[in-house]
mmCIF file of C-alpha atoms in Angstrom:
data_model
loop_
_atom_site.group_PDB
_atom_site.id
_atom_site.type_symbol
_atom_site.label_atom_id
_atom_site.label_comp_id
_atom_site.label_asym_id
_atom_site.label_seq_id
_atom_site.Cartn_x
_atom_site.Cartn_y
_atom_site.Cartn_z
ATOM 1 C CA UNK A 1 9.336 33.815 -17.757
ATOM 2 C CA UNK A 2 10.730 30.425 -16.193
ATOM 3 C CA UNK A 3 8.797 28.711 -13.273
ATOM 4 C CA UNK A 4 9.893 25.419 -11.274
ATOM 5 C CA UNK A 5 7.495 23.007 -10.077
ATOM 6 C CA UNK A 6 8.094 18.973 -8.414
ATOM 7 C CA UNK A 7 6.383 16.125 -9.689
ATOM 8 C CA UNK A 8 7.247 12.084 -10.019
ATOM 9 C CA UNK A 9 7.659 9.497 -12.857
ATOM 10 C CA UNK A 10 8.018 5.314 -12.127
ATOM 11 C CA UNK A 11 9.796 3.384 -13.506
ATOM 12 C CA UNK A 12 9.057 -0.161 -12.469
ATOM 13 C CA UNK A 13 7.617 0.079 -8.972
ATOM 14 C CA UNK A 14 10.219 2.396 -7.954
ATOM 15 C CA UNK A 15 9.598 6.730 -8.637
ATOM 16 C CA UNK A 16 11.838 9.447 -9.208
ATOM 17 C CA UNK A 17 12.081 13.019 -8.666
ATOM 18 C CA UNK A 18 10.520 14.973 -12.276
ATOM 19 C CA UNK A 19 11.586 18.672 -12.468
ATOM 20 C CA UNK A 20 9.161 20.747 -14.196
ATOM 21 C CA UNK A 21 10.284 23.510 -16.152
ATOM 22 C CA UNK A 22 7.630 25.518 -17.546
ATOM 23 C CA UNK A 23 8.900 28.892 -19.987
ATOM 24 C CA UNK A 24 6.575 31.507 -21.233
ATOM 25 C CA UNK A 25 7.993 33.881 -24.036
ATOM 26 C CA UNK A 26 6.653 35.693 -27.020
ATOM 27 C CA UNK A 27 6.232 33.198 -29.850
ATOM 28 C CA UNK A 28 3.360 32.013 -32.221
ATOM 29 C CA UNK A 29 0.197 31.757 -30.556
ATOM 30 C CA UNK A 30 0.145 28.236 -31.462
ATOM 31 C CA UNK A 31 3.447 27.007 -29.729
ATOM 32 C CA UNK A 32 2.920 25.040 -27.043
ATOM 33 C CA UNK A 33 5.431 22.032 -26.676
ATOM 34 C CA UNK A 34 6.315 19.565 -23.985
ATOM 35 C CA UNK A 35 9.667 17.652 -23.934
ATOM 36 C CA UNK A 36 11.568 15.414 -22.512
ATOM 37 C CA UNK A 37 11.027 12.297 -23.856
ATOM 38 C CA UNK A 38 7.094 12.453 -23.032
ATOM 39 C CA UNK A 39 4.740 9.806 -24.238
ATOM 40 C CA UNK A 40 0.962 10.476 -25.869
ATOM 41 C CA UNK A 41 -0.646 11.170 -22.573
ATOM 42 C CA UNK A 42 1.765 13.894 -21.215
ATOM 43 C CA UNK A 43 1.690 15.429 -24.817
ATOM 44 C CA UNK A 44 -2.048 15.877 -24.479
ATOM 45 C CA UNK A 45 -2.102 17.166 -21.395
ATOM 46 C CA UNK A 46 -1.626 20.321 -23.439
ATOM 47 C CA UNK A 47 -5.608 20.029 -24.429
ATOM 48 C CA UNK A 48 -6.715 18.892 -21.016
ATOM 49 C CA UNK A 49 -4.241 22.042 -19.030
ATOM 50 C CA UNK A 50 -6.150 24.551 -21.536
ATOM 51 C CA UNK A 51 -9.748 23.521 -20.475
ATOM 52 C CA UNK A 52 -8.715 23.677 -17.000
ATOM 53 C CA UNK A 53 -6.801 26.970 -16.766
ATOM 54 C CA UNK A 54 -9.784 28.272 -18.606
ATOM 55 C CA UNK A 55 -12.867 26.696 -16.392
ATOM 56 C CA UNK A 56 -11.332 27.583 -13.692
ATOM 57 C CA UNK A 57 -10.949 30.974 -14.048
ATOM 58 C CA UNK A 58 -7.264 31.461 -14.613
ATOM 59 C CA UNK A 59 -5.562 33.221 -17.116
ATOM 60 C CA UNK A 60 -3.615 31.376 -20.322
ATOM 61 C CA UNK A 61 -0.803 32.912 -21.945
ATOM 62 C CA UNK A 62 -2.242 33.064 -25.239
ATOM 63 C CA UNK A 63 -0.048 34.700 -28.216
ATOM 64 C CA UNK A 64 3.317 33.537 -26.495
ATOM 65 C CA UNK A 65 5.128 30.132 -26.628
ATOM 66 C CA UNK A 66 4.822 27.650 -24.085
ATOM 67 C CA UNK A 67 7.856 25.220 -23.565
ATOM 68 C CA UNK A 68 7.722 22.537 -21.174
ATOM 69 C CA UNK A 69 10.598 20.415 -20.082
ATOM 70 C CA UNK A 70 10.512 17.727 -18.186
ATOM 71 C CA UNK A 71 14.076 16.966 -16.417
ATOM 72 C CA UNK A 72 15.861 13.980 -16.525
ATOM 73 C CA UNK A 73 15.409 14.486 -19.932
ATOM 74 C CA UNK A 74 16.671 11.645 -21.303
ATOM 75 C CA UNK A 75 13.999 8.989 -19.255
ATOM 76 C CA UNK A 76 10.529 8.369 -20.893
ATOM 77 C CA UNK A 77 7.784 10.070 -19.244
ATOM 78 C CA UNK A 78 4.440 7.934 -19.364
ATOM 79 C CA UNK A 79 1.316 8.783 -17.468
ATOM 80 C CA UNK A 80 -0.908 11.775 -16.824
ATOM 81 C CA UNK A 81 -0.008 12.468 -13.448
ATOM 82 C CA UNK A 82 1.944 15.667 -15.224
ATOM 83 C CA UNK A 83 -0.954 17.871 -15.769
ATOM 84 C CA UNK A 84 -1.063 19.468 -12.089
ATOM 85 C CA UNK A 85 2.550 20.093 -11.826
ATOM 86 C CA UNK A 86 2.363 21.729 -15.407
ATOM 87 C CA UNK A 87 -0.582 23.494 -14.968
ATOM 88 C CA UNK A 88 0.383 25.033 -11.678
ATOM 89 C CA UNK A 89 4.056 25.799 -13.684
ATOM 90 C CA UNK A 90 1.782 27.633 -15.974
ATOM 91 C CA UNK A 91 0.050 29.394 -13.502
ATOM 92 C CA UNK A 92 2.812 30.516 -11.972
ATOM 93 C CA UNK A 93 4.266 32.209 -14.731
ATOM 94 C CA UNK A 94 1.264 34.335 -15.372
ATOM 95 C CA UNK A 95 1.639 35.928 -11.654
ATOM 96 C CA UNK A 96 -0.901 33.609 -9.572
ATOM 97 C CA UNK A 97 1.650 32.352 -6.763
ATOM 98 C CA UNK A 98 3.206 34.095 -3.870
ATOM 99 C CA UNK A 99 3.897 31.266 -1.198
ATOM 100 C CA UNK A 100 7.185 29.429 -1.368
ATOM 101 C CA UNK A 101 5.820 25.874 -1.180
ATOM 102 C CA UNK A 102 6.503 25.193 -4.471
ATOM 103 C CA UNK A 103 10.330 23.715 -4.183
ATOM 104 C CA UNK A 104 9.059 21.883 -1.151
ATOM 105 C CA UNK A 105 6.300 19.937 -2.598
ATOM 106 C CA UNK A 106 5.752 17.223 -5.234
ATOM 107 C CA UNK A 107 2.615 17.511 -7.242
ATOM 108 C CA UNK A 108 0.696 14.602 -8.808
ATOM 109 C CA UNK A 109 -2.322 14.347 -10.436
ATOM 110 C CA UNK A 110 -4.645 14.304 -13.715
ATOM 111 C CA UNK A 111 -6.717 17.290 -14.657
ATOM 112 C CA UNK A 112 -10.400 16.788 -16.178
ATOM 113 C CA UNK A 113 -11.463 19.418 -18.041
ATOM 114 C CA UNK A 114 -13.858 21.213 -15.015
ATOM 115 C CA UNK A 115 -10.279 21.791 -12.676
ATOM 116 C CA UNK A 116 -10.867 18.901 -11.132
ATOM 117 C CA UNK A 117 -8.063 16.355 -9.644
ATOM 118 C CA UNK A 118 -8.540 12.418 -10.920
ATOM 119 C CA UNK A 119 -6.868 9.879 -9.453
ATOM 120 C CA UNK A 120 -3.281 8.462 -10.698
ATOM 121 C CA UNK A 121 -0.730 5.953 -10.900
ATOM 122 C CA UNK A 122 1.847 4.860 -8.136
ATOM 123 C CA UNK A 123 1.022 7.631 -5.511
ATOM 124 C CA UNK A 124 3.241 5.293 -2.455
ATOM 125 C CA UNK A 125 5.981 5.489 -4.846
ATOM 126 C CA UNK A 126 5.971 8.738 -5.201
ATOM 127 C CA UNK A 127 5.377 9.919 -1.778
ATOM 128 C CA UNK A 128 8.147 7.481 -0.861
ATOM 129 C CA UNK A 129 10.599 9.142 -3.254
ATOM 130 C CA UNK A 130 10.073 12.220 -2.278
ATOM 131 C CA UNK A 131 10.531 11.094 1.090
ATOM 132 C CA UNK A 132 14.201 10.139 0.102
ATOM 133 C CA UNK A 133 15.160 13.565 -1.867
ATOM 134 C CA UNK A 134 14.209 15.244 1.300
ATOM 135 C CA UNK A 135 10.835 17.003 0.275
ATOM 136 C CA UNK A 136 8.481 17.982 3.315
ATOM 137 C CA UNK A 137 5.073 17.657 1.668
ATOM 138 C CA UNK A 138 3.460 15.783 -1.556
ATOM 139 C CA UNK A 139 -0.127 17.095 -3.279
ATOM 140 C CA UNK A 140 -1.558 14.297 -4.685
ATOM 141 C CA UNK A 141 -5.586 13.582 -5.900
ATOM 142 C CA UNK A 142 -7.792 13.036 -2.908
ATOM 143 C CA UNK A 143 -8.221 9.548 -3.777
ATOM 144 C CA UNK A 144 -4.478 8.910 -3.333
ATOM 145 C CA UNK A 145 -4.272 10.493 -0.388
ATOM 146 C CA UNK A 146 -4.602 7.444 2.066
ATOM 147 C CA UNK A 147 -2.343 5.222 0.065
ATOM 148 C CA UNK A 148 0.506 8.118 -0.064
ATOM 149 C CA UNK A 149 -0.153 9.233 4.130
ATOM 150 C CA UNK A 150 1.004 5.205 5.070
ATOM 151 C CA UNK A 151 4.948 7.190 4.184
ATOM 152 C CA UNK A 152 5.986 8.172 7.467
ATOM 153 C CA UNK A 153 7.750 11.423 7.857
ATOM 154 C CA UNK A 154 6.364 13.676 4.687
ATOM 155 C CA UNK A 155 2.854 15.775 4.894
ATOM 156 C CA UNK A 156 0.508 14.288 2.163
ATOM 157 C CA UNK A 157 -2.233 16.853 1.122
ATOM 158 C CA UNK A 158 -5.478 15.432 -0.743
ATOM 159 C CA UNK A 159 -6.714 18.217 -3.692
ATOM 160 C CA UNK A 160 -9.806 18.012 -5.690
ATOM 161 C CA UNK A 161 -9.343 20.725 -7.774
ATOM 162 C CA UNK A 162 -6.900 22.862 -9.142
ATOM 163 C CA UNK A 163 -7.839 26.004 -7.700
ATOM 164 C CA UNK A 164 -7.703 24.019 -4.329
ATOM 165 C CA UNK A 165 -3.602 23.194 -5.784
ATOM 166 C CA UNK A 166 -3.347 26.828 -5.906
ATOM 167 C CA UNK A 167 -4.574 27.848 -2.330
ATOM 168 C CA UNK A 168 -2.386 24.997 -0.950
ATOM 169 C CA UNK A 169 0.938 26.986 -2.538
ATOM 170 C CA UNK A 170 -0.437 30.160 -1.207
ATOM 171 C CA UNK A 171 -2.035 29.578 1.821
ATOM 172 C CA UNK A 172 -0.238 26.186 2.937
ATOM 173 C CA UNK A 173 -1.098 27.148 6.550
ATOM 174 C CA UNK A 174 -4.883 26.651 5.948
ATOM 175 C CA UNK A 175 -4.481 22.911 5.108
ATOM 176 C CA UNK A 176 -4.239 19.989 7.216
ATOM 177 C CA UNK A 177 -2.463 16.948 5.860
ATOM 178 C CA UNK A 178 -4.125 13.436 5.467
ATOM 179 C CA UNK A 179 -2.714 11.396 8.516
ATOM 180 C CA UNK A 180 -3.415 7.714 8.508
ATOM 181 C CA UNK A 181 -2.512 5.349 11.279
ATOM 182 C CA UNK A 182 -0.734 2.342 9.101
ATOM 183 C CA UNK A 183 -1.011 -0.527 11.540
ATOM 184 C CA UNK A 184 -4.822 0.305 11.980
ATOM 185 C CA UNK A 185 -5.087 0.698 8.380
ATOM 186 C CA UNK A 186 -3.918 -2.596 7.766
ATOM 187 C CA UNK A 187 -6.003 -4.211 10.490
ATOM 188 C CA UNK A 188 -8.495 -3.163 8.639
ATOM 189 C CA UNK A 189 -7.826 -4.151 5.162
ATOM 190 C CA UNK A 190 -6.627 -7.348 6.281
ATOM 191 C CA UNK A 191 -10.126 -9.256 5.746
ATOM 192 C CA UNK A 192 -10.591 -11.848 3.595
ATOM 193 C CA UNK A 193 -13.983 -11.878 1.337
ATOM 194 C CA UNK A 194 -13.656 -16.252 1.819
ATOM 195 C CA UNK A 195 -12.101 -18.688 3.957
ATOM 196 C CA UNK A 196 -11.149 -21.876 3.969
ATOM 197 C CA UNK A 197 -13.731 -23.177 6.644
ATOM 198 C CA UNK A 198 -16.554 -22.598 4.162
ATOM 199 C CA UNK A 199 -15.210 -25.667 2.249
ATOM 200 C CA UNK A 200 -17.336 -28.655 3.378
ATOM 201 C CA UNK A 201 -15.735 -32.119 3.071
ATOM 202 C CA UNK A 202 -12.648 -32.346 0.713
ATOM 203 C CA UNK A 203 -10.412 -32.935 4.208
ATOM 204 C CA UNK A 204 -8.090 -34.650 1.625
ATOM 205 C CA UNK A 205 -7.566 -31.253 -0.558
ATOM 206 C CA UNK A 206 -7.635 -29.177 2.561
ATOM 207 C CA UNK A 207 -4.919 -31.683 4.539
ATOM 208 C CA UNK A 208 -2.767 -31.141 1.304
ATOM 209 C CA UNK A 209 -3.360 -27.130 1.228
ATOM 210 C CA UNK A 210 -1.853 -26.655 4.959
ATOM 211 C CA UNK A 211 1.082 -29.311 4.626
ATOM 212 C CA UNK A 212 2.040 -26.995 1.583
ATOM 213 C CA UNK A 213 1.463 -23.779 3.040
ATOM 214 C CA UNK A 214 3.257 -24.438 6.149
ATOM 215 C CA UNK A 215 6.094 -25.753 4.741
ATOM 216 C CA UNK A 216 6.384 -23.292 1.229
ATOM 217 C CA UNK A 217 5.533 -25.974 -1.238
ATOM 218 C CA UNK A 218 4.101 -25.786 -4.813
ATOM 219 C CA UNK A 219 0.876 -27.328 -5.303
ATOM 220 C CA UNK A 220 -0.430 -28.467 -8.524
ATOM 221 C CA UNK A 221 -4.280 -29.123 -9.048
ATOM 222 C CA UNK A 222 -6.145 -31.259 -11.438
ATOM 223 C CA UNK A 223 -9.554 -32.623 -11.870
ATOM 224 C CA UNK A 224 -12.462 -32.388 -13.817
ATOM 225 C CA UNK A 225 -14.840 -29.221 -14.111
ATOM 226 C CA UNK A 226 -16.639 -28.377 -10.750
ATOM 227 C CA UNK A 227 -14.410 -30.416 -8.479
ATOM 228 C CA UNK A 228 -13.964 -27.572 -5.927
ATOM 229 C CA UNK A 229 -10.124 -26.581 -7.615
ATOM 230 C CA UNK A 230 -11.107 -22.728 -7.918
ATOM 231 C CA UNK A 231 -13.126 -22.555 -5.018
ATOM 232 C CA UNK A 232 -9.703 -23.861 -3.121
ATOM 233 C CA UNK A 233 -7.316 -22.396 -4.786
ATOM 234 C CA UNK A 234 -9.115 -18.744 -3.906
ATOM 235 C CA UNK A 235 -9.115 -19.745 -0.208
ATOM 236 C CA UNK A 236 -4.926 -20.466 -0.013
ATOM 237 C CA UNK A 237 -4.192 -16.962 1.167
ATOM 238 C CA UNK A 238 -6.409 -17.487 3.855
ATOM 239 C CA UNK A 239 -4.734 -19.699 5.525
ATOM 240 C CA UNK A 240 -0.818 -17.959 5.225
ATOM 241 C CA UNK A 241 0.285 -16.053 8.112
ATOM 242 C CA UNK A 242 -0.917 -12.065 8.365
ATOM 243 C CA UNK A 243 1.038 -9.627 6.452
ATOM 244 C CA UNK A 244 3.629 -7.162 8.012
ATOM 245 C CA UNK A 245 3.812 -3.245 7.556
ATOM 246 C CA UNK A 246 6.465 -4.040 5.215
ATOM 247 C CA UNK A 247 4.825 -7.048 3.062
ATOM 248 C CA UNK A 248 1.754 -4.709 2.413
ATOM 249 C CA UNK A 249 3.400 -1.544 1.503
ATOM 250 C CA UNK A 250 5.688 -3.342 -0.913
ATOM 251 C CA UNK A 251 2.663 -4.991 -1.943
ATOM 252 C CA UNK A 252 -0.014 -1.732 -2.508
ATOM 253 C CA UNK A 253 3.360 -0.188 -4.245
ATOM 254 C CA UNK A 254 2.816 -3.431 -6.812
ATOM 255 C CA UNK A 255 -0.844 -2.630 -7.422
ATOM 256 C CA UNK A 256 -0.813 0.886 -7.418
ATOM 257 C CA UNK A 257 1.707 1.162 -10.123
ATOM 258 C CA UNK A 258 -0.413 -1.526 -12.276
ATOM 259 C CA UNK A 259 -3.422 0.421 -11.661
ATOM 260 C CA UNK A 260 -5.036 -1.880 -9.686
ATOM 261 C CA UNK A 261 -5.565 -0.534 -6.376
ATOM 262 C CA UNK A 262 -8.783 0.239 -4.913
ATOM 263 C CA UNK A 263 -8.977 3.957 -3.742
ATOM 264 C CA UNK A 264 -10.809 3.619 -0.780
ATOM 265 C CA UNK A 265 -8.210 1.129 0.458
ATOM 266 C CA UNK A 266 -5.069 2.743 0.744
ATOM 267 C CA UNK A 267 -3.012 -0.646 1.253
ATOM 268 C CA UNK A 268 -3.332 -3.984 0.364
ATOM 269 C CA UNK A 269 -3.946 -5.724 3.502
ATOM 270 C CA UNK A 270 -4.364 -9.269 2.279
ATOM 271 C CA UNK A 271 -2.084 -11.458 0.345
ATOM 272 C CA UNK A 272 -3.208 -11.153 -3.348
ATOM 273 C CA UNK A 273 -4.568 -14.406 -5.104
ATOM 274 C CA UNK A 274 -4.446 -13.805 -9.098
ATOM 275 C CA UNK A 275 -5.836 -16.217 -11.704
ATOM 276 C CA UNK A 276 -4.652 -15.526 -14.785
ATOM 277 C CA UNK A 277 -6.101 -16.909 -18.492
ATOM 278 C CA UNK A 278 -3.660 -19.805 -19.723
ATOM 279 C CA UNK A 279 -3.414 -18.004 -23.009
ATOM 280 C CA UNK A 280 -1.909 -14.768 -20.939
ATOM 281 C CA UNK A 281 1.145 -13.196 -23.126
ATOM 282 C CA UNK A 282 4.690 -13.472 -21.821
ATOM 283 C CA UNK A 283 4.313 -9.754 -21.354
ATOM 284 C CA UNK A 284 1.168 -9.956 -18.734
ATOM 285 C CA UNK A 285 2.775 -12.893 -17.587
ATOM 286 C CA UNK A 286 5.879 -11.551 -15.825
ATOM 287 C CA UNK A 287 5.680 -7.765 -16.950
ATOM 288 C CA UNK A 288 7.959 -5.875 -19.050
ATOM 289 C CA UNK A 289 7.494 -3.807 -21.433
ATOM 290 C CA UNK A 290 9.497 -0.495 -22.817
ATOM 291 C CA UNK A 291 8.452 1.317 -19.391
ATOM 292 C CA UNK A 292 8.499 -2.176 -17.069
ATOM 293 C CA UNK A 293 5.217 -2.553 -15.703
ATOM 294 C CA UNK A 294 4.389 -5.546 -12.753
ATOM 295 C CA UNK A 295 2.470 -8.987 -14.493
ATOM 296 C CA UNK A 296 0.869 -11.737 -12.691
ATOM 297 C CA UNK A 297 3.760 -13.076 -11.447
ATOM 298 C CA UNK A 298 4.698 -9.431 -9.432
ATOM 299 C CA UNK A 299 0.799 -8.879 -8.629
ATOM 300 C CA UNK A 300 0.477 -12.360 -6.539
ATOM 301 C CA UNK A 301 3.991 -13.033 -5.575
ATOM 302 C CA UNK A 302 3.128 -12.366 -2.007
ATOM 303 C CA UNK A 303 0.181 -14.918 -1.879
ATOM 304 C CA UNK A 304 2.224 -18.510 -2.290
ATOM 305 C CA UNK A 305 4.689 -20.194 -4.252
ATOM 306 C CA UNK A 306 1.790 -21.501 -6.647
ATOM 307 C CA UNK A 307 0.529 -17.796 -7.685
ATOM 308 C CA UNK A 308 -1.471 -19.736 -10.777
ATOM 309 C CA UNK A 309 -5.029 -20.403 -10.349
ATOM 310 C CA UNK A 310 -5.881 -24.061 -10.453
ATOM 311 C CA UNK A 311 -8.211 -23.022 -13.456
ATOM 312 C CA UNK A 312 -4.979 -22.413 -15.944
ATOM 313 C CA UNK A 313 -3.266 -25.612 -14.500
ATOM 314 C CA UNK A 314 -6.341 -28.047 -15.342
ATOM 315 C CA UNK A 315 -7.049 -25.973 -18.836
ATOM 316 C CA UNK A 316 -2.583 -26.858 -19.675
ATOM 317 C CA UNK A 317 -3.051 -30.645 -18.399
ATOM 318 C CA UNK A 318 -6.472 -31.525 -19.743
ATOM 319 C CA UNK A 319 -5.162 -31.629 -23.309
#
């Protein structure tokens, strides 16, 4: 038996639509295989689907094959943000579904071994890609679900558990989506831990910080140890105007996909300030990689032309 289910795969920052195809026959009991071009952590999603079919009550197809492609198949898959929409695929086959929501709605999200839903990678970009193919709803883990409702114009659904992935398909009607109010949202995040009129004295530093913020320059500090270079370097996104709607959705995009976004966020609501080790690979640096993934340079472009901390400047000069 063949069953369809929608999930997502970034590349970059950007997401694209995943088909999964999930196909039960008789075969060795042993046969379970996922392609299309997966990486380690889809292909083990095998061992984590099995525990959670299992725990939570739901039936495995043991003593038949289970093939699972995952179209485009010619793109590298990397994450584990696969083992919902396969598991449900699975579940599917074996009888356990009949609501339609299933060619409707992306599903994202990692399975522990109890059922439950963990958090995953690039949830905006996904929900905003979806968005785009013309999907009405995404399912993503509970702790994604603010950063994927700031999309305007899909239904975002937060799941704990997979039995809770089930209902949804079955009983859509009996869940209410996660609706955020993005403006307010960012109100909110926008607060800054510092600020720049903690700094006692140094009215030469601070004279030099605002002529280059207001007018885009680069700045370059040196000095000795404990000369106050950190401490105002830190407070330079302080004193740049607020974010827009746009600047901080591009931005959380940025951090989500690097895994750096704090759940209870949703969106980045202040202009990033990253210091990064002088000895930081090219790699880390300005990302790459076979699957691109954002470096320092993509994680702080938004906070000011000189996105290195004054730390890594002083340890390069003092030599």
């Amino acid at each position: 038996m063949l069953f369809k289910t929608l999930s997502a795969s970034v590349y970059g920052i950007d997401a694209y639509l995943v088909e999964v195809e999930v196909d039960v026959g008789s075969a060795r009991m042993t046969d379970f295989n996922v392609v299309g071009l997966p990486d380690n952590a889809v292909k083990e999603s095998r061992e984590r689907i099995k525990s959670a079919l299992r725990n939570c009550g739901f039936e495995f197809p043991h003593g038949q094959g289970v093939t699972i492609n995952l179209a485009p198949a010619d793109v590298r898959k990397e994450g584990s943000a696969f083992d919902l929409p396969m598991a449900l695929g699975l579940t599917g086959c074996m009888g356990q579904f009949f609501g339609k929501m299933l060619d409707k709605c992306m599903f994202l999200g990692e399975l522990s071994l109890d059922g439950s839903v963990r958090p995953v990678r690039g949830a905006l970009s996904a929900a905003l890609a979806a968005r785009e193919v013309g999907l009405k709803s995404v399912a993503v883990p509970e702790a994604n679900a603010r950063e994927a409702a700031v999309v305007e114009g899909i239904d975002v659904f937060g799941l704990k558990s997979l039995p809770q992935a089930v209902d949804l398909v079955n009983s859509p009607e009996s869940f209410q989506p996660v609706r955020v109010d993005a403006r307010q949202l960012l109100t909110e995040a926008a607060q800054y831990a510092v600020d720049l009129r903690d700094v006692h004295g140094q009215q030469a530093a601070k004279r030099a910080l605002e002529v280059a913020c207001a007018g885009g320059h680069n700045i370059l500090f040196i000095g000795p140890p404990g000369a106050g270079k950190t401490m105002l370097a830190k407070r330079i996104p302080t004193i740049l105007p607020p974010m827009s709607l746009d600047e901080a959705i591009e931005t959380t995009r940025i951090h989500s996909v690097a895994g750096v976004l704090e759940d209870a966020r949703g969106l980045v609501g202040t202009r990033p300030f990253r210091s990064p080790h002088h000895t930081i690979s090219d790699a880390g640096l300005i990302g790459g990689g076979a699957v691109p993934r954002p470096g320092e340079v993509s994680l702080g472009i938004t906070a000011c032309c000189s996105w290195m901390s004054c730390r890594s400047f002083s340890a390069m000069y003092s030599k």
